[in-house]
Tab-separated table of C-alpha atoms in Angstrom:
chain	number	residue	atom	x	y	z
A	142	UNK	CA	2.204	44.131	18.348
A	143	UNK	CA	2.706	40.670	16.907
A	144	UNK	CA	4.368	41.409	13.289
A	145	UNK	CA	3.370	38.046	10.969
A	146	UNK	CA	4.406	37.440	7.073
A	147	UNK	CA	0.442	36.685	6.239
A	148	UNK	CA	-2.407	36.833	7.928
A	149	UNK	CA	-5.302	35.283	6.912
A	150	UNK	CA	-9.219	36.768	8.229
A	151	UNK	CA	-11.878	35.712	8.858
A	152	UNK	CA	-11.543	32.439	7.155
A	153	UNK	CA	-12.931	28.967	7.292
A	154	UNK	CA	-9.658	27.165	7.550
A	155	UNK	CA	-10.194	22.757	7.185
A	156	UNK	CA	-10.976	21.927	11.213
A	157	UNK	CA	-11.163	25.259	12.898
A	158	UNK	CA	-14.520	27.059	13.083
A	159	UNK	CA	-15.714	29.189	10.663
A	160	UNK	CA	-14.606	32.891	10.553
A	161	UNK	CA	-11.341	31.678	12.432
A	162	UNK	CA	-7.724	33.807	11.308
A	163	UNK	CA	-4.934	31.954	10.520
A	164	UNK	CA	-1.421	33.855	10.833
A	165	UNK	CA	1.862	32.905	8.450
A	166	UNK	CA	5.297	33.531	9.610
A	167	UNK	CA	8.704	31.761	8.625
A	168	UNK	CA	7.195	29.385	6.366
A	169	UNK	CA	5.207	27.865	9.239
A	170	UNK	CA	1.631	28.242	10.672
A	171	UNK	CA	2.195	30.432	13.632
A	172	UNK	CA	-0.990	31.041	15.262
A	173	UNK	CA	-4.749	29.896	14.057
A	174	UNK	CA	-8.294	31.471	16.243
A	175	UNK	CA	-10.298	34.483	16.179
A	176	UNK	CA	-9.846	38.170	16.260
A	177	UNK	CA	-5.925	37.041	16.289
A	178	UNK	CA	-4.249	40.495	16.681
A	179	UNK	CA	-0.723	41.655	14.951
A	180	UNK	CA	-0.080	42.730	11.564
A	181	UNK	CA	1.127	41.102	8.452
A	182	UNK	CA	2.912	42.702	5.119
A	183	UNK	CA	-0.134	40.595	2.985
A	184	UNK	CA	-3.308	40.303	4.938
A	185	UNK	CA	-5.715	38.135	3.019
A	186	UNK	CA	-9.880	38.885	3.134
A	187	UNK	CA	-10.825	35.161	4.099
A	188	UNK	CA	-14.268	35.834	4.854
A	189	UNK	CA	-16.522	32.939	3.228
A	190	UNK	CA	-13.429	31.212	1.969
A	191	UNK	CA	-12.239	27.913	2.364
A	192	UNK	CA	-8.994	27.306	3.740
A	193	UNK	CA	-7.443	24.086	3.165
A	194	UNK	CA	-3.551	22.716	3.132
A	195	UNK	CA	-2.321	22.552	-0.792
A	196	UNK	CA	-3.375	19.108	-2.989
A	197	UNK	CA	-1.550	16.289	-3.473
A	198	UNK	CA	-1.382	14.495	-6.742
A	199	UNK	CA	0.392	11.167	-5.723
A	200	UNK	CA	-0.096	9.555	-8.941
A	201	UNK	CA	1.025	10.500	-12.283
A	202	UNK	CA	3.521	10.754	-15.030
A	203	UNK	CA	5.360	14.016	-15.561
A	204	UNK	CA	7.584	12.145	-18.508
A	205	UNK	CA	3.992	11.030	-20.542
A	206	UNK	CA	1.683	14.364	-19.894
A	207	UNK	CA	1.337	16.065	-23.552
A	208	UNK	CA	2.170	13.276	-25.587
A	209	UNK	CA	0.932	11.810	-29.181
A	210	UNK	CA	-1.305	14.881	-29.077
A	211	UNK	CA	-1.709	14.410	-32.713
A	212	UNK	CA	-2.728	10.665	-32.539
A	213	UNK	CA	-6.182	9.305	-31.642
A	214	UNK	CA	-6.198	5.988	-29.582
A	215	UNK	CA	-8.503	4.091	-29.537
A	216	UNK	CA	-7.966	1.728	-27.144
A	217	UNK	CA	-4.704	0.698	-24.324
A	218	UNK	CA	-3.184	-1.648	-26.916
A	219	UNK	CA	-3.160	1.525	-29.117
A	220	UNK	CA	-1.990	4.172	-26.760
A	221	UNK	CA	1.058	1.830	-25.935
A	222	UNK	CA	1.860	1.782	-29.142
A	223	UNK	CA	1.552	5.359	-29.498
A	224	UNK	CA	3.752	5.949	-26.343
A	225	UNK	CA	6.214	3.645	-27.446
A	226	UNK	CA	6.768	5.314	-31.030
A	227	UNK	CA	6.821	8.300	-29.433
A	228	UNK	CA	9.827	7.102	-26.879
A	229	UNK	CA	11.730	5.348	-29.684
A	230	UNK	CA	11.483	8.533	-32.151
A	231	UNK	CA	13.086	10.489	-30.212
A	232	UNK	CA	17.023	10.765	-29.766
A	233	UNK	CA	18.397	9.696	-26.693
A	234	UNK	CA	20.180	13.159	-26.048
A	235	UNK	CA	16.441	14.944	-26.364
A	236	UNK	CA	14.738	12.934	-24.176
A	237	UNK	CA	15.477	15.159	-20.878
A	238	UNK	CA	14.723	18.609	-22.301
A	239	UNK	CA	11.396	17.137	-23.920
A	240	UNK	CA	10.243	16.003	-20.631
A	241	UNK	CA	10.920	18.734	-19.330
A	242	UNK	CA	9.500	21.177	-21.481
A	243	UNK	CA	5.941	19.025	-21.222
A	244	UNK	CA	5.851	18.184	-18.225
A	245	UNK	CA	6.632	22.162	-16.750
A	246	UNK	CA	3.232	22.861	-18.510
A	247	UNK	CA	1.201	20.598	-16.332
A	248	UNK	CA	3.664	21.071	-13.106
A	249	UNK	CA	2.352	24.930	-13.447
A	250	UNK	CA	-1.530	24.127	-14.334
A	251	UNK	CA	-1.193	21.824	-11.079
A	252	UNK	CA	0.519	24.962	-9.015
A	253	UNK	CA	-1.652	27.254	-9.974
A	254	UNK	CA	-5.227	24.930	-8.901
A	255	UNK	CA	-3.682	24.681	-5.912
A	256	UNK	CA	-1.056	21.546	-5.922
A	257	UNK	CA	2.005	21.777	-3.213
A	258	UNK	CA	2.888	18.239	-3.724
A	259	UNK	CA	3.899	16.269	-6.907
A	260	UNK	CA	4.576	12.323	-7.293
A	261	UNK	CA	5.487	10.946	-10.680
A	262	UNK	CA	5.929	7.876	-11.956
A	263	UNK	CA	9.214	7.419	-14.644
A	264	UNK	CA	9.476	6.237	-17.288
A	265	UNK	CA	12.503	4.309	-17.094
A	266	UNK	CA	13.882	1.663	-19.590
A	267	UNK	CA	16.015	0.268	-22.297
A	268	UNK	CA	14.699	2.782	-24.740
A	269	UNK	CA	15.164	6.591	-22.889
A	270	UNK	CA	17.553	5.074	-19.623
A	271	UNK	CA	18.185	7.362	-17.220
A	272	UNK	CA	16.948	10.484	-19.082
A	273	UNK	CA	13.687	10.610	-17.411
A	274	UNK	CA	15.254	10.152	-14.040
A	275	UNK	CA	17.442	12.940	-14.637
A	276	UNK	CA	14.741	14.816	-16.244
A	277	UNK	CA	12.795	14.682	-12.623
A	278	UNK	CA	15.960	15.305	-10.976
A	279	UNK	CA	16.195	18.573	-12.376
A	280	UNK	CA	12.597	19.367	-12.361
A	281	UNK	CA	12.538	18.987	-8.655
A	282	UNK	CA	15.865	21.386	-8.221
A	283	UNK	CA	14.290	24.005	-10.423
A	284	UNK	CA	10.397	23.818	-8.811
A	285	UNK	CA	12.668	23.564	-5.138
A	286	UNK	CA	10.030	26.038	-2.451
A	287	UNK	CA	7.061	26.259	-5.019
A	288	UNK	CA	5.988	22.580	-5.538
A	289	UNK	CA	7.391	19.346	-4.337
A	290	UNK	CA	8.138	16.853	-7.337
A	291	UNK	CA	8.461	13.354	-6.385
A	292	UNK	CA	10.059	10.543	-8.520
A	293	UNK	CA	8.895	7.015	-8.233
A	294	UNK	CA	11.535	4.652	-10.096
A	295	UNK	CA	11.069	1.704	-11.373
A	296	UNK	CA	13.737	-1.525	-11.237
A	297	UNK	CA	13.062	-4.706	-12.939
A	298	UNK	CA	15.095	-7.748	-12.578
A	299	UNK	CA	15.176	-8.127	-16.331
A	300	UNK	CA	17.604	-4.555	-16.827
A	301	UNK	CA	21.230	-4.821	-17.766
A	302	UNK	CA	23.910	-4.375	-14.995
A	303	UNK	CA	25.134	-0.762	-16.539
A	304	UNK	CA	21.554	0.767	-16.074
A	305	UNK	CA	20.969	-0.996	-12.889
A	306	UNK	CA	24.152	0.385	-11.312
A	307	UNK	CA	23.220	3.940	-12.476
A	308	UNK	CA	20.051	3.348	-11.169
A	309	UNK	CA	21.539	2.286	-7.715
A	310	UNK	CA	23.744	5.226	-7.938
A	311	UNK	CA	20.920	7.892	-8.105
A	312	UNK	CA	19.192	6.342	-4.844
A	313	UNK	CA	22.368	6.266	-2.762
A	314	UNK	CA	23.177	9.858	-3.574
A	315	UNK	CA	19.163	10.686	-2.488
A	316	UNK	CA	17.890	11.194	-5.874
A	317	UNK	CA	15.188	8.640	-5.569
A	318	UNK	CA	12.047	9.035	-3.383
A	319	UNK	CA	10.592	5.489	-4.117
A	320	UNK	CA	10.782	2.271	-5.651
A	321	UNK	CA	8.413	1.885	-8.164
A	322	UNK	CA	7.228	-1.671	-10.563
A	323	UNK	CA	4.359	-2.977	-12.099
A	324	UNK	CA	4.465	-6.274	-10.392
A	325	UNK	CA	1.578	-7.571	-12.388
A	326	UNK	CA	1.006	-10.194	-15.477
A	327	UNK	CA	2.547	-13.287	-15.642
A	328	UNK	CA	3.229	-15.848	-13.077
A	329	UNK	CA	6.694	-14.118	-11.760
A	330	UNK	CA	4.872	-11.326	-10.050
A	331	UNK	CA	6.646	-12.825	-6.433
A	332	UNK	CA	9.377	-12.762	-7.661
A	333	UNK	CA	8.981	-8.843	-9.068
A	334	UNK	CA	8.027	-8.139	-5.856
A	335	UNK	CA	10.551	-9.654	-4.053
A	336	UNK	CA	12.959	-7.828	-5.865
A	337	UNK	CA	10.972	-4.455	-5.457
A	338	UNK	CA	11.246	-4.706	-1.597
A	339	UNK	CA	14.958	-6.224	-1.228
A	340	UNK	CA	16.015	-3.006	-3.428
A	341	UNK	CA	13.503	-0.835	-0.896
A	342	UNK	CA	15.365	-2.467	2.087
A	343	UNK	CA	18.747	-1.862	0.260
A	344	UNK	CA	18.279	1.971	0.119
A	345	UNK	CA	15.737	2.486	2.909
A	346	UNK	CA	13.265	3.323	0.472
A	347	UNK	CA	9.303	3.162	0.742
A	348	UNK	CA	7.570	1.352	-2.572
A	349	UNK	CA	5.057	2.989	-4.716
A	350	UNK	CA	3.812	0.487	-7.178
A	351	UNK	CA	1.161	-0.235	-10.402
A	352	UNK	CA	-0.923	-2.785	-9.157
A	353	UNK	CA	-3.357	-4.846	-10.711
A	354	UNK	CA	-4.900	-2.433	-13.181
A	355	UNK	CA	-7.036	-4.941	-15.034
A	356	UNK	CA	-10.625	-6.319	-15.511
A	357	UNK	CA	-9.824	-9.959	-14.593
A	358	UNK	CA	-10.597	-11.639	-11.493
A	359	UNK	CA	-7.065	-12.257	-10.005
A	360	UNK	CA	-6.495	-9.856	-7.022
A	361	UNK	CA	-3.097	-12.210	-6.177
A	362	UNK	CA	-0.250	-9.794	-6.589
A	363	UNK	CA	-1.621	-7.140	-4.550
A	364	UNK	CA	-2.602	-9.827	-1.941
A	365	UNK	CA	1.055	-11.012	-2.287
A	366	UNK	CA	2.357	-7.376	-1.902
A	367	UNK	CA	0.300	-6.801	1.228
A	368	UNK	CA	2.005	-10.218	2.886
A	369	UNK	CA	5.577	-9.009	2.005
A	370	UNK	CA	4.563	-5.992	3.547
A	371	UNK	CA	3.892	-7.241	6.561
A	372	UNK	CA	6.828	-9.750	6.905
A	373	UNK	CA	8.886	-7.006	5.997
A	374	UNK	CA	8.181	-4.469	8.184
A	375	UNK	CA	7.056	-2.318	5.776
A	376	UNK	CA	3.497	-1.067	7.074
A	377	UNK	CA	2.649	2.148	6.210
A	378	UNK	CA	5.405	2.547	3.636
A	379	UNK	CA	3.707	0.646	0.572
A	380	UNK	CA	1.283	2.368	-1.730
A	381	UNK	CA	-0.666	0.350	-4.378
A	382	UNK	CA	-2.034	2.125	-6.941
A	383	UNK	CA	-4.831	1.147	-9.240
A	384	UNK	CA	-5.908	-2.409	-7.759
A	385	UNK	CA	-9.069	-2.456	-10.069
A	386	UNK	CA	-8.642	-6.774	-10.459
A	387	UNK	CA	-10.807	-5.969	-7.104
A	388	UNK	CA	-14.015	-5.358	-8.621
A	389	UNK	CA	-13.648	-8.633	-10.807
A	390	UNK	CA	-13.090	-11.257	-7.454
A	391	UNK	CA	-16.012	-11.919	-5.247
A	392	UNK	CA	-17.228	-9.616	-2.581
A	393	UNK	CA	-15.745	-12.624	-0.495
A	394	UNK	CA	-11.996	-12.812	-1.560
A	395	UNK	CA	-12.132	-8.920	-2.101
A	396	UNK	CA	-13.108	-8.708	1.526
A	397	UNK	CA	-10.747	-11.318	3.202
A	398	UNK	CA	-7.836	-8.854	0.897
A	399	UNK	CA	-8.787	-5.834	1.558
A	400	UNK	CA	-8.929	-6.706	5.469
A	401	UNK	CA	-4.886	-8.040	4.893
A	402	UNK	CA	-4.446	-4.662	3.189
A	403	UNK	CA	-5.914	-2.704	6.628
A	404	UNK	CA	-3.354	-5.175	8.301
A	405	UNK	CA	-0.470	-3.735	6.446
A	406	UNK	CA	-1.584	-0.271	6.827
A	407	UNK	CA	-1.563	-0.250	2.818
A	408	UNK	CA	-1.917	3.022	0.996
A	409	UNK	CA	-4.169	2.785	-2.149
A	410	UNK	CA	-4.520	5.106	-5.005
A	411	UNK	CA	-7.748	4.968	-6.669
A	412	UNK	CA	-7.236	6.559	-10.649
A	413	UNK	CA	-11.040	6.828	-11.439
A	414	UNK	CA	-11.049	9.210	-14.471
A	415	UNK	CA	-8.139	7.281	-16.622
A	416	UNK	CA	-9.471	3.571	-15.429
A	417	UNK	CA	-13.145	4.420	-16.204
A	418	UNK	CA	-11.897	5.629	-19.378
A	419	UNK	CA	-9.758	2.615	-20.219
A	420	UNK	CA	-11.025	-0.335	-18.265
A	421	UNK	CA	-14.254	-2.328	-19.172
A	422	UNK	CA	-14.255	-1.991	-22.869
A	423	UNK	CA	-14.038	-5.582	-23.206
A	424	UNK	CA	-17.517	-5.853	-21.553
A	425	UNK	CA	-21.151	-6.230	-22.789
A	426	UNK	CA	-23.873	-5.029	-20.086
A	427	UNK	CA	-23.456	-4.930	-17.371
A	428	UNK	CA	-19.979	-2.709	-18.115
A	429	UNK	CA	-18.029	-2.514	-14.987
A	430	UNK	CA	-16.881	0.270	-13.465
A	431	UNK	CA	-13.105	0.714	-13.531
A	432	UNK	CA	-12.037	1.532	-10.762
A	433	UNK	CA	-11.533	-0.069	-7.139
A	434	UNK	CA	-13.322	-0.951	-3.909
A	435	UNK	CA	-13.141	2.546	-2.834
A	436	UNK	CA	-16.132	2.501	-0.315
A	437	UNK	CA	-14.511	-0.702	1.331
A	438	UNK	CA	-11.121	0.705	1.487
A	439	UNK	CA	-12.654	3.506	3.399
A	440	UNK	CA	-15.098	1.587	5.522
A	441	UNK	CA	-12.030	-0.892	6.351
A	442	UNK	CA	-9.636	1.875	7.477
A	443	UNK	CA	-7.649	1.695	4.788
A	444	UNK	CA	-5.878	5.192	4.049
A	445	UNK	CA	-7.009	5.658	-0.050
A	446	UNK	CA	-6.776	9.073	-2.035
A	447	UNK	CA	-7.377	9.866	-5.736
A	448	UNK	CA	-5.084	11.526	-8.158
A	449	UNK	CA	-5.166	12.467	-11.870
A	450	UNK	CA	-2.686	9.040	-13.220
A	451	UNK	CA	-2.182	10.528	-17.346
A	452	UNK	CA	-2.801	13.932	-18.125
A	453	UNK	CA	-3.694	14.447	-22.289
A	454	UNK	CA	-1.415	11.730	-23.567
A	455	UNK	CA	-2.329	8.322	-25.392
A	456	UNK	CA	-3.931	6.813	-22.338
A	457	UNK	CA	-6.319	9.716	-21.475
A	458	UNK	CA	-6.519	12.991	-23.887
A	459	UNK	CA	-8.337	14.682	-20.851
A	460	UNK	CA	-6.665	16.279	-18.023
A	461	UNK	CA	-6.115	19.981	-16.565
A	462	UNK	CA	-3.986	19.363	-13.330
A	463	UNK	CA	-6.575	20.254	-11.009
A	464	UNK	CA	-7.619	17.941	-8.103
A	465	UNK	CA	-10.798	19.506	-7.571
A	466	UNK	CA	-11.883	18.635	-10.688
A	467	UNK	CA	-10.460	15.424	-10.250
A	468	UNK	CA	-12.038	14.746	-7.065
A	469	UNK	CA	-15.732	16.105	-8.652
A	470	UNK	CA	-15.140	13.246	-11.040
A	471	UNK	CA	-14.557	10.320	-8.027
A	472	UNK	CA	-17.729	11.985	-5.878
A	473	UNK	CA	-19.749	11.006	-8.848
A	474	UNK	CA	-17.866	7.777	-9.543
A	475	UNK	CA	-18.351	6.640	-6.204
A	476	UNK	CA	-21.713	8.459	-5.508
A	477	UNK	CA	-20.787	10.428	-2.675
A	478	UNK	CA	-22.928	13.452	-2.576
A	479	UNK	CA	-23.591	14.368	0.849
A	480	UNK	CA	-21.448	17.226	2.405
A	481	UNK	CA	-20.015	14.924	4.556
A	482	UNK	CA	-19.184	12.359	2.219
A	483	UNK	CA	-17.826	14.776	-0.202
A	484	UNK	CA	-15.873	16.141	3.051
A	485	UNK	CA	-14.167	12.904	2.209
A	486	UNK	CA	-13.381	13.356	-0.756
A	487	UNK	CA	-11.630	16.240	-0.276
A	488	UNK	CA	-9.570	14.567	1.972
A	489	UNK	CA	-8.301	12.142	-0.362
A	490	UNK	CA	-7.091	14.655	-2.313
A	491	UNK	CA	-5.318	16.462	0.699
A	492	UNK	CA	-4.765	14.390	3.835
A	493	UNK	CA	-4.829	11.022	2.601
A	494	UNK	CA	-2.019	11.695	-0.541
A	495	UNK	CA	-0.014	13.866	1.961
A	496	UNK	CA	0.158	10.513	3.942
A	497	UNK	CA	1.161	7.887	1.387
A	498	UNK	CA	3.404	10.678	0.053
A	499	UNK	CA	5.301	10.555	3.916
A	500	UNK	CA	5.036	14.181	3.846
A	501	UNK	CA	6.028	15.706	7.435
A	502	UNK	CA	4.602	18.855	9.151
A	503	UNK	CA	1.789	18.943	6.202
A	504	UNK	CA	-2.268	20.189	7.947
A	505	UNK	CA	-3.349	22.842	9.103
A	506	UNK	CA	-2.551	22.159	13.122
A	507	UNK	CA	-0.237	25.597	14.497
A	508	UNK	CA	4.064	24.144	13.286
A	509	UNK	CA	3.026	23.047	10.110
A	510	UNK	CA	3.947	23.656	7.075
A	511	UNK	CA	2.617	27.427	5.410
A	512	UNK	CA	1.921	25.403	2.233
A	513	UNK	CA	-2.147	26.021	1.681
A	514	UNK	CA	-4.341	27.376	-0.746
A	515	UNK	CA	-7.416	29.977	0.215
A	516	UNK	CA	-10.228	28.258	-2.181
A	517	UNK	CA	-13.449	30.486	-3.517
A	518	UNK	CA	-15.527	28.445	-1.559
A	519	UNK	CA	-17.074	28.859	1.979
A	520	UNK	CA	-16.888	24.586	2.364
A	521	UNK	CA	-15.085	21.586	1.123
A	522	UNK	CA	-18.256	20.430	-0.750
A	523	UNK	CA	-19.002	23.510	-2.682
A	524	UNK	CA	-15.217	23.866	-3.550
A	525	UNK	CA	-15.952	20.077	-4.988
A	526	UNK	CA	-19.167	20.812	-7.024
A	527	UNK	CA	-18.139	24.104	-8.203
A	528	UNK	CA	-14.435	23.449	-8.547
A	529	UNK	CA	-13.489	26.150	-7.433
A	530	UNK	CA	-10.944	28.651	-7.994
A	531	UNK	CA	-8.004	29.226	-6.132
A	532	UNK	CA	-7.111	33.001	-4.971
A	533	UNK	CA	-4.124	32.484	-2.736
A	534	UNK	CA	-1.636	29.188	-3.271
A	535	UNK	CA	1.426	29.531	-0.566
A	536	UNK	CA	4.435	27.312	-0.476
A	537	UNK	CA	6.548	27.640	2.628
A	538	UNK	CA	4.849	30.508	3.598
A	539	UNK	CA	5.295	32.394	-0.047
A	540	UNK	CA	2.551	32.963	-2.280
A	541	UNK	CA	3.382	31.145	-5.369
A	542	UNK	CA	0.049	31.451	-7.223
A	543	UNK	CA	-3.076	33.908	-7.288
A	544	UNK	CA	-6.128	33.766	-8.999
A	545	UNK	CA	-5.423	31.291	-11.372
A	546	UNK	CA	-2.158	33.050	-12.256
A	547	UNK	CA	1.567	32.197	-10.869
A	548	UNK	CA	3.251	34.944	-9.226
C-alpha cells in the first residue's frame, strides 16, 4: 500500500478531469488520476472543489501596504506627498521593523487567500537606504517554506557611490531577485534603461520594471525597453509592469509595439484596480480606462497576468491580498465573462505570474511543486465570481493555511 503525506479525492484539480485524486508526498506532486489507491496522514474531501497551484502576486509593495491610513488623498500628486512625509518622519533606525510589522499583515491576508508566491517592489532611496532591502531580506528568511517573498530593487544612475556599492553588495551575495526602475519621464529614459540592463548583465539578474504608467500618448520607453531586450539577449527575462501610455497611442503604433513586445517574449503586468483608480482623472468624457491593452497582449501571445500593485496606502485605500478578488475586478475591467474567458483570467493570476516570476517546478503536472490551494469552487469561473474561499493552502507539501485561517 502506497503511504502518501496528502491525498487529495475526488477533486477537480486545473487540467485533469473532474473527480480526479491528486496525491502529496515530499513536498512534490507524486501521483494525479482516479481511484488512486494508498493512504495519506491528511486525506482531503475534494469532491466539487477546485484544485488549482497557489496565486502569484507579481506586483506590489510590501514596504507601502498600510500606510497614511489616517490621511485622505485625493489625487497621485497627493498620495506622493503623503508617502513621502510618511518616509521622511520616520527615523532611519525604524524603518526596517515598520515595514515589517505592515507588511506581515498583508503577507498573511495574501497566505491565507491562497498566495504561494510574493514579488515586491522596494522602496529604495536617499531617504530610508537600504532599510527596505533589508526589511525584505528578512521577511523572506522568516516566511522561508510558507510563502515566497520576492524583492525587486531599484538602481538609478543618480545614487551616491556608498548606497550603490551596498546595493551591489546585496545582489552579489544573492539577496536580490531583480532589477527594478521606473525608466519613465523625461528624455533620459535610454539612458535609465541602459543602466537597468548593464547592472542586470553585471549580476545575471532578470529586470522587473514601472513602465509607462501614464495617460499620455508616448508608448517610447517601453518600446525602447523591448529593443534592449532583444539586443541583449534578454527575452523572457523582462517584465513591464503598468504600460497604460498604450491606451493613449493609436491602435496603429500600439499594434506595431505590442508585436516588438511578442518579439521579446515581454512579460506584462496589468494593475487594473490601482490604475483605474488613479489614471484618467484628468479627463472629461469619454474617461479612459486605466489600464493596458490587455486583450491585445493576449491575442498577440504576449504572456500578461494581473496583480494587486498598492494595498490600503496613499495610492489605493482598497486592498485585501486576495487575487481572486483581484482577478473578479480585471474580468469586469476587461469584460471577460464567459467561462472560458474567465478560465483566463485565472490564469493570469496563476500560470502567467508564476512565469514572469521564473518560478521552476510550479503547475499541477506529477514533479511539481506541492504548493496549491483546494478552492470552494467546483471551476475556475465560479471561484472568480464568487471569490471564493480557500479550505486547504499547501506550501511544499505542508498545509500552511485552512479555511481562511493560518495553521
Amino acid at each position: 500500500m502506497k503511504r502518501y503525506d496528502i491525498l487529495i479525492r475526488g477533486g477537480n484539480p486545473l487540467g485533469y478531469p473532474e473527480g480526479t485524486d491528486m496525491a502529496i508526498l515530499d513536498g512534490k506532486i507524486a501521483a494525479a488520476g482516479p481511484s488512486l489507491e494508498g493512504e495519506a496522514r491528511l486525506v482531503i474531501e475534494g469532491a466539487g472543489k477546485l484544485v488549482s497551484p497557489s496565486f502569484v502576486d507579481s506586483h506590489m509593495h510590501l514596504d507601502k501596504v498600510l500606510t497614511g491610513l489616517d490621511e485622505d488623498a485625493a489625487n497621485t500628486r497627493a498620495a506622493v506627498e503623503i508617502m513621502l512625509r510618511h518616509a521622511k518622519g520616520l527615523p532611519r533606525d525604524r524603518v526596517r521593523e515598520d515595514v515589517k510589522r505592515r507588511a506581515r499583515q498583508v503577507i498573511d491576508w495574501e497566505m491565507a487567500h491562497g498566495s504561494g508566491c510574493l514579488k515586491s517592489h522596494v522602496y529604495c532611496n536617499s531617504i530610508w537606504g537600504m532599510e527596505s532591502v533589508c526589511a525584505h531580506r528578512d521577511l523572506k528568511e522568516e516566511y522561508a517554506g510558507r510563502v515566497d517573498i520576492l524583492s525587486i530593487v531599484p538602481w538609478y544612475d543618480d545614487f551616491d557611490a556608498a548606497l550603490t556599492d551596498r546595493l551591489d553588495g546585496l545582489a552579489r551575495d544573492g539577496y536580490v531577485d531583480f532589477i527594478g526602475g521606473y525608466p519613465y519621464g523625461g528624455d533620459d529614459y535610454r539612458d535609465k534603461v541602459d543602466y537597468i540592463f548593464q547592472k542586470a548583465e553585471r549580476f545575471d539578474l532578470p529586470i522587473d520594471l514601472h513602465v509607462d504608467e501614464k495617460d499620455i500618448p508616448d508608448a517610447r520607453a517601453f518600446e525602447y525597453i523591448c529593443r534592449r531586450t532583444i539586443e541583449t539577449g534578454m527575452e523572457g527575462r523582462v517584465t513591464c509592469g503598468h504600460v497604460t501610455t498604450l491606451n493613449s497611442v493609436s491602435d496603429e503604433e500600439a499594434a506595431r509595439i505590442i508585436d516588438l513586445a511578442a518579439r521579446a517574449k515581454m512579460n506584462v503586468i496589468t494593475l487594473p484596480s490601482c490604475n483605474m483608480y488613479l489614471l484618467g482623472r484628468g479627463d472629461h468624457q469619454p474617461i479612459r480606462r486605466g489600464v493596458t491593452r490587455i486583450h491585445e497582449f493576449i491575442e498577440a501571445g504576449v504572456n500578461i497576468a494581473y496583480a494587486s500593485d498598492n494595498i490600503r496606502d496613499p495610492f489605493r485605500p482598497f486592498g485585501n491580498g486576495n487575487m481572486l478578488e483581484e482577478g473578479l475586478f480585471a474580468a469586469q475591467v476587461m469584460q471577460y465573462g464567459t467561462r472560458a474567458l474567465l478560465d483566463k483570467v485565472f490564469r493570469m493570476g496563476t500560470f502567467a505570474p508564476a512565469k514572469n516570476c521564473l518560478l521552476e517546478g510550479y503547475g499541477l503536472a506529477v514533479g511539481d511543486k506541492a504548493d496549491l490551494t483546494v478552492i470552494d469552487a467546483p471551476t475556475t469561473a465560479e471561484a472568480l465570481k464568487s471569490v471564493s474561499g480557500c479550505l486547504y493552502v499547501l506550501k511544499d507539501g505542508r498545509v500552511v493555511a485552512r479555511n481562511g485561517k493560518l495553521e
